[in-house]
Amino acid sequence: MRKVLVVGGGYAGFYTAWKLEKKLRRGEASVTLVDPRPYMTYQPFLPEVTAGSIEARHVAVSLRRHLPHTHLIVGSIVHIDHAHRTATVRPVEGPEQELAYDTIVITAGAVTRIFPIPGVADDAIGIKYVEEAVATRDRLLAAFERAATLSPGPERRKPLTVTVVGGGFTGVEVFGEMLSLATALLRHYPELSADELGFHLVELRDRILPEVAADAARWVVHHLEKRGARVHLGASLVSAENDRIVLSDGTAYDNHLLVWVAGNQSNPVVARHTDLPVDAAGLFRVRADLRIGTPDAAVPDAWAAGDNAAVPDLASDVPGGSFTVPNAQHAVRQGKRLAKNIVADLRGRKVKPYEHHSLGTVATLGLGKGIFQYRRIVIKGPLAWLMHRGYHVLAIPTWERKVRVALVWAAALFYGRDIVSLLAVQHPRAEFVAATLGARQRRETQEPTEAVVAGTPIQSAASSSADKATAAAPRQSG
């Protein structure tokens, strides 16, 4: 059998392996998938995880459960030598190993783009994985608990201050959802008021949401500001040290929670640790049929898609062509086309180019609030929010996950959000360690083993047992 190696279990990688399982004949090829996590994260739902509208586990699709015929390796690819058809795998535990393959599919995605800004590496948190979304939500909920115990003033406003850096789709959605959660929490905290909330969205460009029309983007800014938020356009983060935010426009304030969603950059393995051709941005040069290579010549047995590939956009109206936008809408469909093309190539058939006309863009801005745009059609408010939920519950893979997400939404209609913070779960041994140290200190400082009660010596059980043992022991002759 030919060996097919899929690098990355995100949208494109998961759908490639999923469709290969359905289309390959028995004994035709084996499929191996390598990813650092044993699940695929449905990232469009992460903003709702931060707001408690969706259970965290429901946006994580188990690779082992839904890819039963794929060999899964939990680890990272650190080097690709396509000339010799080998990849170096670094598993979660154990030494690195060489993995041989015949066909490689690289869908490793992108990594978060970080700038050397003081304080960011120490305090910021991203929203790329479900663990980050859960931690962000728990920190916000815990901050409300802390603020409720403080007296009115700067000390109480600080834990209620949140800064989101990045005005793209993810940044705006996370910002809107967190603002919606914070506003809803106020009714459970009569000690706190809306004017004590400090929500700041920072964007380097002079507008947010570059994927929508300028008028629609301005409406979103106005909408967020009406809800009490501050949107800093044309500003960058200068420092975040010591919980103090300093922006390039001179704004400075104390901050509690810093969320970094300022875009992505090429995967370092793709950019620097492979002999396959990449462009100046560190992305694979990909043909329209998703083979790695140039329009004139393809690299045999090498394919790529998703955020680590510059895929020609055949549906674009831009003269000279352009590349597909790195979003879930394209990655899912590219994964499906990849599987079909790989099977066709294995069977000696002609492969087909990838072409997809955008279905529009939709974003959630909080519970009951959203925006949708398809060409010149713009829909705002509750209807756009319903369209967002409807599209993504259909788009998330597997019926099991669709049903789970829908049930959580249905329960929220009657009982509202779950506002319990599980921040302590990030340190599960803290209470156990504290109890152990307490017991040790008590042993070290306890009273002598012999006490006097009413003038009569009372021996401890330990010393009494020791005395009995000594008395029972046979005497040795001198």
Coordinates of C-alpha atoms in Angstrom, one line a residue:
M1 CA 0.0 0.0 0.0
R2 CA 1.1 3.6 -0.6
K3 CA 1.7 5.6 2.5
V4 CA -0.1 8.9 2.8
L5 CA 1.2 11.3 5.5
V6 CA -1.1 14.2 6.5
V7 CA 0.7 16.9 8.5
G8 CA -1.7 18.8 10.7
G9 CA -5.2 17.9 12.0
G10 CA -6.9 21.3 11.5
Y11 CA -9.8 21.9 9.1
A12 CA -7.9 21.0 5.9
G13 CA -6.1 18.1 7.5
F14 CA -9.1 16.6 9.2
Y15 CA -11.3 16.8 6.2
T16 CA -8.6 15.4 3.9
A17 CA -8.2 12.3 6.2
W18 CA -11.9 12.0 6.8
K19 CA -12.7 12.0 3.1
L20 CA -9.8 9.7 2.3
E21 CA -11.2 7.1 4.7
K22 CA -14.5 7.2 2.8
K23 CA -13.0 7.1 -0.8
L24 CA -10.0 4.8 -0.6
R25 CA -10.5 1.2 -1.4
R26 CA -9.4 -1.5 1.1
G27 CA -5.7 -2.0 0.8
E28 CA -5.2 0.9 -1.6
A29 CA -3.4 3.2 0.8
S30 CA -2.7 3.8 4.5
V31 CA -3.2 7.2 6.0
T32 CA -1.1 8.6 8.9
L33 CA -2.0 12.0 10.5
V34 CA 0.4 13.9 12.8
D35 CA -0.8 16.7 15.0
P36 CA 0.3 18.0 18.5
R37 CA -3.3 17.6 19.7
P38 CA -5.6 14.6 19.4
Y39 CA -8.5 16.7 18.3
M40 CA -9.5 19.3 15.7
T41 CA -10.6 22.7 17.1
Y42 CA -13.5 24.3 15.4
Q43 CA -12.1 27.8 15.8
P44 CA -15.2 29.9 14.7
F45 CA -16.8 28.8 17.9
L46 CA -14.0 29.9 20.2
P47 CA -15.4 33.4 20.7
E48 CA -18.6 31.8 22.0
V49 CA -16.6 29.5 24.3
T50 CA -15.0 32.7 25.8
A51 CA -18.6 33.9 26.5
G52 CA -19.8 30.7 28.0
S53 CA -22.4 30.2 25.2
I54 CA -20.8 26.8 24.1
E55 CA -19.3 24.1 26.2
A56 CA -15.5 23.9 25.5
R57 CA -15.4 20.2 24.7
H58 CA -18.1 20.5 22.0
V59 CA -15.8 22.6 19.7
A60 CA -13.1 19.9 19.9
V61 CA -13.6 17.0 17.4
S62 CA -11.8 13.9 18.5
L63 CA -9.5 12.6 15.8
R64 CA -9.4 9.1 17.1
R65 CA -13.2 8.8 17.3
H66 CA -13.9 10.2 13.8
L67 CA -10.9 8.9 12.0
P68 CA -10.9 5.2 13.0
H69 CA -8.9 4.0 10.0
T70 CA -6.2 6.6 10.2
H71 CA -3.0 6.1 12.2
L72 CA -2.8 9.1 14.5
I73 CA 0.5 10.3 15.9
V74 CA 0.3 12.9 18.6
G75 CA 3.4 15.0 18.0
S76 CA 5.0 17.6 15.7
I77 CA 6.7 17.4 12.4
V78 CA 10.1 19.2 12.8
H79 CA 11.6 18.5 9.4
I80 CA 10.4 17.4 5.9
D81 CA 12.9 15.8 3.5
H82 CA 10.7 15.2 0.4
A83 CA 13.7 14.2 -1.8
H84 CA 14.0 11.1 0.4
R85 CA 10.2 10.9 1.3
T86 CA 10.9 11.1 5.0
A87 CA 9.6 13.4 7.8
T88 CA 11.1 13.8 11.3
V89 CA 8.5 13.5 14.0
R90 CA 8.9 14.7 17.5
P91 CA 6.3 12.9 19.7
V92 CA 4.9 14.2 22.9
E93 CA 7.2 11.7 24.7
G94 CA 10.2 9.9 23.5
P95 CA 12.9 10.6 21.0
E96 CA 12.5 12.0 17.5
Q97 CA 11.8 9.4 14.8
E98 CA 11.9 9.2 11.0
L99 CA 8.6 8.6 9.3
A100 CA 8.6 7.3 5.7
Y101 CA 5.9 8.2 3.2
D102 CA 5.0 8.1 -0.4
T103 CA 2.6 11.0 -0.6
I104 CA 2.6 14.0 1.8
V105 CA -0.3 16.4 2.5
I106 CA 0.8 19.5 4.5
T107 CA -1.9 21.3 6.3
A108 CA 0.0 22.5 9.3
G109 CA -1.8 25.8 9.5
A110 CA -0.2 29.0 10.8
V111 CA 1.1 30.2 14.1
T112 CA 0.2 33.3 16.1
R113 CA 2.2 36.4 15.1
I114 CA 3.9 37.9 18.1
F115 CA 5.9 41.2 18.3
P116 CA 8.6 42.0 20.8
I117 CA 6.4 44.3 22.9
P118 CA 7.3 44.5 26.6
G119 CA 4.8 42.5 28.7
V120 CA 3.1 40.6 25.9
A121 CA 5.0 37.4 26.2
D122 CA 4.4 37.4 30.0
D123 CA 0.8 38.4 30.3
A124 CA -1.1 38.1 27.0
I125 CA -3.2 35.1 26.0
G126 CA -4.2 34.1 22.5
I127 CA -7.5 32.7 21.1
K128 CA -6.3 30.0 18.8
Y129 CA -7.0 26.9 20.9
V130 CA -9.8 25.8 23.1
E131 CA -7.6 25.9 26.2
E132 CA -7.0 29.6 25.6
A133 CA -10.7 30.4 25.2
V134 CA -11.6 28.5 28.4
A135 CA -8.8 30.2 30.3
T136 CA -9.9 33.7 29.0
R137 CA -13.5 33.0 30.1
D138 CA -12.5 31.8 33.6
R139 CA -10.2 34.8 34.1
L140 CA -13.0 37.2 33.3
L141 CA -15.5 35.4 35.6
A142 CA -12.9 35.3 38.4
A143 CA -12.2 39.0 37.9
F144 CA -15.8 39.8 38.6
E145 CA -15.7 37.8 41.9
R146 CA -12.6 39.7 42.9
A147 CA -14.0 43.1 41.9
A148 CA -17.2 42.5 43.9
T149 CA -15.1 42.3 47.1
L150 CA -13.3 45.7 46.5
S151 CA -14.4 49.2 47.3
P152 CA -15.4 51.5 44.4
G153 CA -12.4 53.2 42.7
P154 CA -9.4 52.4 40.5
E155 CA -8.6 49.1 42.4
R156 CA -12.1 47.8 41.5
R157 CA -12.1 49.0 37.9
K158 CA -8.7 47.3 37.2
P159 CA -10.0 43.7 37.3
L160 CA -12.9 44.8 35.1
T161 CA -10.6 46.1 32.4
V162 CA -10.0 44.0 29.3
T163 CA -7.9 44.8 26.2
V164 CA -8.1 42.9 22.9
V165 CA -5.3 43.6 20.4
G166 CA -6.4 42.9 16.8
G167 CA -9.4 44.1 14.9
G168 CA -9.8 41.2 12.5
F169 CA -12.7 38.8 12.6
T170 CA -11.4 36.8 15.5
G171 CA -10.5 39.9 17.5
V172 CA -13.9 41.6 16.9
E173 CA -15.9 38.4 17.7
V174 CA -14.0 37.7 20.9
F175 CA -14.3 41.3 21.9
G176 CA -18.0 41.4 21.2
E177 CA -18.7 38.1 23.0
M178 CA -16.7 39.0 26.1
L179 CA -18.4 42.4 26.3
S180 CA -21.8 40.7 26.0
L181 CA -20.8 38.3 28.8
A182 CA -19.5 41.1 31.1
T183 CA -22.7 43.1 30.6
A184 CA -24.9 40.1 31.4
L185 CA -22.9 39.4 34.5
L186 CA -23.7 42.8 36.0
R187 CA -27.2 41.7 37.0
H188 CA -25.6 39.0 39.2
Y189 CA -23.3 41.5 40.9
P190 CA -25.4 44.4 42.3
E191 CA -22.2 45.9 43.8
L192 CA -20.8 46.6 40.3
S193 CA -22.0 49.0 37.6
A194 CA -21.7 49.3 33.8
D195 CA -19.5 52.4 34.0
E196 CA -16.9 50.4 35.9
L197 CA -16.3 48.1 32.9
G198 CA -13.3 49.0 30.7
F199 CA -13.3 47.2 27.3
H200 CA -10.6 48.3 24.8
L201 CA -10.2 47.1 21.2
V202 CA -6.9 48.1 19.7
E203 CA -6.3 48.0 15.9
L204 CA -3.2 49.3 14.1
R205 CA -5.1 50.0 10.9
D206 CA -7.6 52.9 10.5
R207 CA -10.5 50.4 10.4
I208 CA -11.6 46.9 11.6
L209 CA -12.9 43.9 9.8
P210 CA -11.1 44.4 6.4
E211 CA -13.2 41.5 4.9
V212 CA -16.3 43.6 5.0
A213 CA -17.2 47.0 3.4
A214 CA -16.0 50.2 5.0
D215 CA -19.5 51.3 5.9
A216 CA -20.3 48.0 7.6
A217 CA -17.0 48.2 9.6
R218 CA -17.8 51.7 10.8
W219 CA -21.2 50.5 11.9
V220 CA -19.6 47.8 14.0
V221 CA -17.3 50.4 15.7
H222 CA -20.3 52.6 16.4
H223 CA -22.3 49.6 17.7
L224 CA -19.5 48.5 20.1
E225 CA -19.0 52.1 21.4
K226 CA -22.8 52.4 22.1
R227 CA -22.4 49.3 24.3
G228 CA -19.7 51.1 26.4
A229 CA -16.5 49.9 24.6
R230 CA -13.6 51.9 23.4
V231 CA -12.2 51.2 20.0
H232 CA -8.6 52.5 19.3
L233 CA -8.1 52.7 15.6
G234 CA -4.7 53.6 14.1
A235 CA -3.0 52.7 17.4
S236 CA -0.6 50.0 18.4
L237 CA 0.4 48.5 21.7
V238 CA 3.6 49.9 23.1
S239 CA 3.9 48.2 26.4
A240 CA 1.9 45.9 28.6
E241 CA 4.3 45.6 31.5
N242 CA 3.1 45.4 35.1
D243 CA -0.6 45.3 34.0
R244 CA -0.2 48.7 32.5
I245 CA -1.3 49.3 28.9
V246 CA 0.4 52.0 26.9
L247 CA -0.7 52.7 23.3
S248 CA 1.0 54.6 20.6
D249 CA -1.7 57.3 20.6
G250 CA -0.7 58.2 24.2
T251 CA -3.5 56.3 25.9
A252 CA -2.5 54.6 29.2
Y253 CA -4.5 52.7 31.7
D254 CA -4.4 49.8 34.2
N255 CA -5.4 46.4 32.7
H256 CA -6.3 43.0 33.9
L257 CA -6.9 40.7 30.9
L258 CA -4.9 41.1 27.7
V259 CA -6.0 39.0 24.7
W260 CA -3.7 38.9 21.7
V261 CA -5.3 38.2 18.3
A262 CA -3.1 40.4 16.0
G263 CA -2.9 37.9 13.2
N264 CA -1.0 34.9 12.1
Q265 CA 2.3 34.1 10.5
S266 CA 3.7 31.2 8.5
N267 CA 4.4 27.9 10.3
P268 CA 8.2 27.8 11.0
V269 CA 8.5 24.2 9.9
V270 CA 7.0 25.2 6.5
A271 CA 9.1 28.3 6.2
R272 CA 12.5 26.9 7.2
H273 CA 12.6 23.1 7.7
T274 CA 11.6 21.6 4.4
D275 CA 13.1 21.2 0.9
L276 CA 9.7 22.0 -0.7
P277 CA 9.3 25.4 -2.5
V278 CA 8.0 28.3 -0.4
D279 CA 7.3 31.9 -1.2
A280 CA 8.7 35.1 0.5
A281 CA 6.0 34.9 3.1
G282 CA 6.9 31.4 4.1
L283 CA 3.9 29.7 2.4
F284 CA 4.0 26.8 0.1
R285 CA 3.8 27.6 -3.6
V286 CA 0.6 25.7 -4.6
R287 CA -1.0 25.2 -7.9
A288 CA -4.7 25.5 -8.5
D289 CA -5.1 21.7 -8.1
L290 CA -3.4 22.0 -4.7
R291 CA -0.2 20.3 -5.7
I292 CA 2.9 22.0 -4.4
G293 CA 4.8 23.6 -7.3
T294 CA 4.4 26.2 -10.0
P295 CA 1.8 26.5 -12.7
D296 CA 4.3 24.9 -15.1
A297 CA 5.5 22.0 -13.0
A298 CA 4.3 20.2 -9.9
V299 CA 6.4 18.5 -7.2
P300 CA 5.4 14.8 -7.4
D301 CA 3.5 13.4 -4.4
A302 CA 3.4 16.7 -2.5
W303 CA 0.1 18.6 -1.7
A304 CA -0.8 21.5 0.6
A305 CA -3.8 23.6 1.6
G306 CA -5.1 25.8 4.4
D307 CA -3.2 28.6 6.1
N308 CA 0.3 27.3 5.2
A309 CA -0.3 27.5 1.5
A310 CA -0.7 30.2 -1.1
V311 CA -3.6 28.8 -3.0
P312 CA -4.7 30.6 -6.2
D313 CA -8.2 32.0 -6.0
L314 CA -9.8 31.1 -9.3
A315 CA -13.0 32.8 -8.3
S316 CA -11.4 36.2 -7.7
D317 CA -12.2 39.1 -10.0
V318 CA -8.8 40.7 -9.3
P319 CA -6.8 41.1 -12.5
G320 CA -3.8 38.8 -12.5
G321 CA -5.4 36.6 -9.8
S322 CA -5.0 36.5 -6.0
F323 CA -4.8 33.9 -3.2
T324 CA -7.7 32.4 -1.2
V325 CA -8.4 34.0 2.1
P326 CA -7.0 31.9 5.0
N327 CA -10.4 31.1 6.7
A328 CA -12.4 28.0 7.6
Q329 CA -14.7 28.4 4.6
H330 CA -11.8 27.7 2.2
A331 CA -9.8 25.2 4.4
V332 CA -12.8 22.9 4.7
R333 CA -13.5 22.8 1.0
Q334 CA -9.8 22.6 0.2
G335 CA -9.5 19.5 2.4
K336 CA -12.4 17.8 0.5
R337 CA -10.9 18.7 -2.9
L338 CA -7.5 17.4 -1.7
A339 CA -8.9 14.0 -0.8
K340 CA -10.6 13.7 -4.2
N341 CA -7.5 14.7 -6.0
I342 CA -5.2 12.4 -4.1
V343 CA -7.5 9.4 -4.8
A344 CA -7.7 10.4 -8.5
D345 CA -3.9 10.7 -8.7
L346 CA -3.5 7.3 -7.0
R347 CA -5.8 5.8 -9.7
G348 CA -4.1 7.6 -12.6
R349 CA -7.0 9.9 -13.2
K350 CA -7.0 13.7 -13.9
V351 CA -7.1 15.9 -10.9
K352 CA -9.3 19.0 -10.7
P353 CA -8.5 22.6 -9.7
Y354 CA -9.9 24.1 -6.5
E355 CA -12.5 26.9 -7.0
H356 CA -14.9 28.3 -4.5
H357 CA -17.1 31.4 -4.6
S358 CA -17.4 33.0 -1.2
L359 CA -20.7 32.5 0.6
G360 CA -20.2 35.9 2.3
T361 CA -18.8 36.8 5.7
V362 CA -20.6 36.7 9.0
A363 CA -19.5 37.6 12.5
T364 CA -21.1 37.5 16.0
L365 CA -20.8 40.6 18.2
G366 CA -22.4 39.0 21.3
L367 CA -25.6 37.3 22.2
G368 CA -28.3 38.4 19.7
K369 CA -25.9 40.7 17.8
G370 CA -24.1 40.2 14.6
I371 CA -23.2 41.3 11.0
F372 CA -23.4 39.5 7.7
Q373 CA -22.2 40.7 4.3
Y374 CA -22.6 39.0 0.9
R375 CA -21.3 41.3 -1.9
R376 CA -23.4 44.4 -1.4
I377 CA -26.0 42.8 0.8
V378 CA -25.4 43.7 4.5
I379 CA -27.5 42.4 7.4
K380 CA -27.1 43.6 10.9
G381 CA -28.4 42.7 14.4
P382 CA -30.3 39.6 15.5
L383 CA -30.9 38.1 12.1
A384 CA -27.2 38.2 11.3
W385 CA -26.5 36.6 14.6
L386 CA -29.0 33.8 13.8
M387 CA -27.3 33.3 10.4
H388 CA -24.0 33.0 12.1
R389 CA -25.2 30.3 14.4
G390 CA -27.1 28.5 11.7
Y391 CA -24.1 28.5 9.3
H392 CA -21.6 27.3 11.8
V393 CA -23.7 24.6 13.5
L394 CA -24.1 23.1 10.0
A395 CA -20.4 23.6 9.2
I396 CA -18.9 22.0 12.3
P397 CA -18.0 18.4 11.4
T398 CA -19.9 15.3 12.5
W399 CA -23.6 15.1 13.6
E400 CA -22.5 14.3 17.1
R401 CA -21.0 17.8 17.5
K402 CA -23.8 19.5 15.7
V403 CA -26.3 18.0 18.2
R404 CA -24.3 18.8 21.3
V405 CA -23.8 22.4 20.3
A406 CA -27.5 22.8 19.4
L407 CA -28.6 21.3 22.8
V408 CA -26.4 23.7 24.7
W409 CA -27.9 26.7 22.8
A410 CA -31.4 25.3 23.5
A411 CA -30.7 25.0 27.2
A412 CA -29.3 28.6 27.3
L413 CA -32.6 29.9 26.0
F414 CA -34.3 28.8 29.3
Y415 CA -31.5 29.0 31.8
G416 CA -29.0 31.5 30.4
R417 CA -25.2 31.3 30.3
D418 CA -23.2 29.2 32.7
I419 CA -21.3 31.7 34.8
V420 CA -19.2 29.3 37.0
S421 CA -15.5 30.0 36.8
L422 CA -13.2 26.9 36.9
L423 CA -10.0 28.9 36.9
A424 CA -8.6 26.6 39.6
V425 CA -8.7 23.7 37.2
Q426 CA -5.5 25.2 35.7
H427 CA -3.8 24.2 38.9
P428 CA -5.5 21.0 39.9
R429 CA -3.0 20.0 42.6
A430 CA -2.9 23.3 44.5
E431 CA -5.4 22.3 47.2
F432 CA -3.8 18.9 47.6
V433 CA -0.3 20.4 47.9
A434 CA -1.5 22.9 50.5
A435 CA -3.1 20.2 52.5
T436 CA 0.1 18.1 52.4
L437 CA 2.2 21.1 53.5
G438 CA -0.3 21.8 56.3
A439 CA -0.1 18.2 57.6
R440 CA 3.7 18.3 57.5
Q441 CA 3.8 21.5 59.4
R442 CA 1.4 20.2 62.1
R443 CA 3.6 17.1 62.5
E444 CA 6.7 19.3 62.9
T445 CA 5.1 21.6 65.5
Q446 CA 2.9 19.1 67.4
E447 CA 3.1 18.7 71.3
P448 CA 5.5 16.1 72.8
T449 CA 4.4 12.5 72.7
E450 CA 3.9 12.4 76.5
A451 CA 1.2 14.5 78.1
V452 CA 0.0 14.7 81.7
V453 CA -3.7 14.5 82.4
A454 CA -4.8 14.9 86.0
G455 CA -1.2 14.1 87.1
T456 CA -1.1 10.8 85.3
P457 CA 1.3 10.2 82.4
I458 CA -0.5 9.3 79.2
Q459 CA 1.6 7.7 76.5
S460 CA 0.9 8.1 72.8
A461 CA -0.1 5.0 70.8
A462 CA 3.1 5.2 68.9
S463 CA 5.4 5.2 72.0
S464 CA 3.2 2.6 73.8
S465 CA 3.6 0.2 70.8
A466 CA 7.3 0.9 70.7
D467 CA 7.6 0.0 74.4
K468 CA 5.7 -3.2 73.9
A469 CA 7.8 -4.2 71.0
T470 CA 11.0 -3.6 73.0
A471 CA 9.7 -5.7 75.9
A472 CA 8.7 -8.5 73.7
A473 CA 12.1 -8.6 71.9
P474 CA 14.5 -11.4 73.2
R475 CA 17.4 -10.2 75.3
Q476 CA 20.9 -10.8 74.0
S477 CA 23.5 -12.2 76.4
G478 CA 26.6 -10.1 77.1

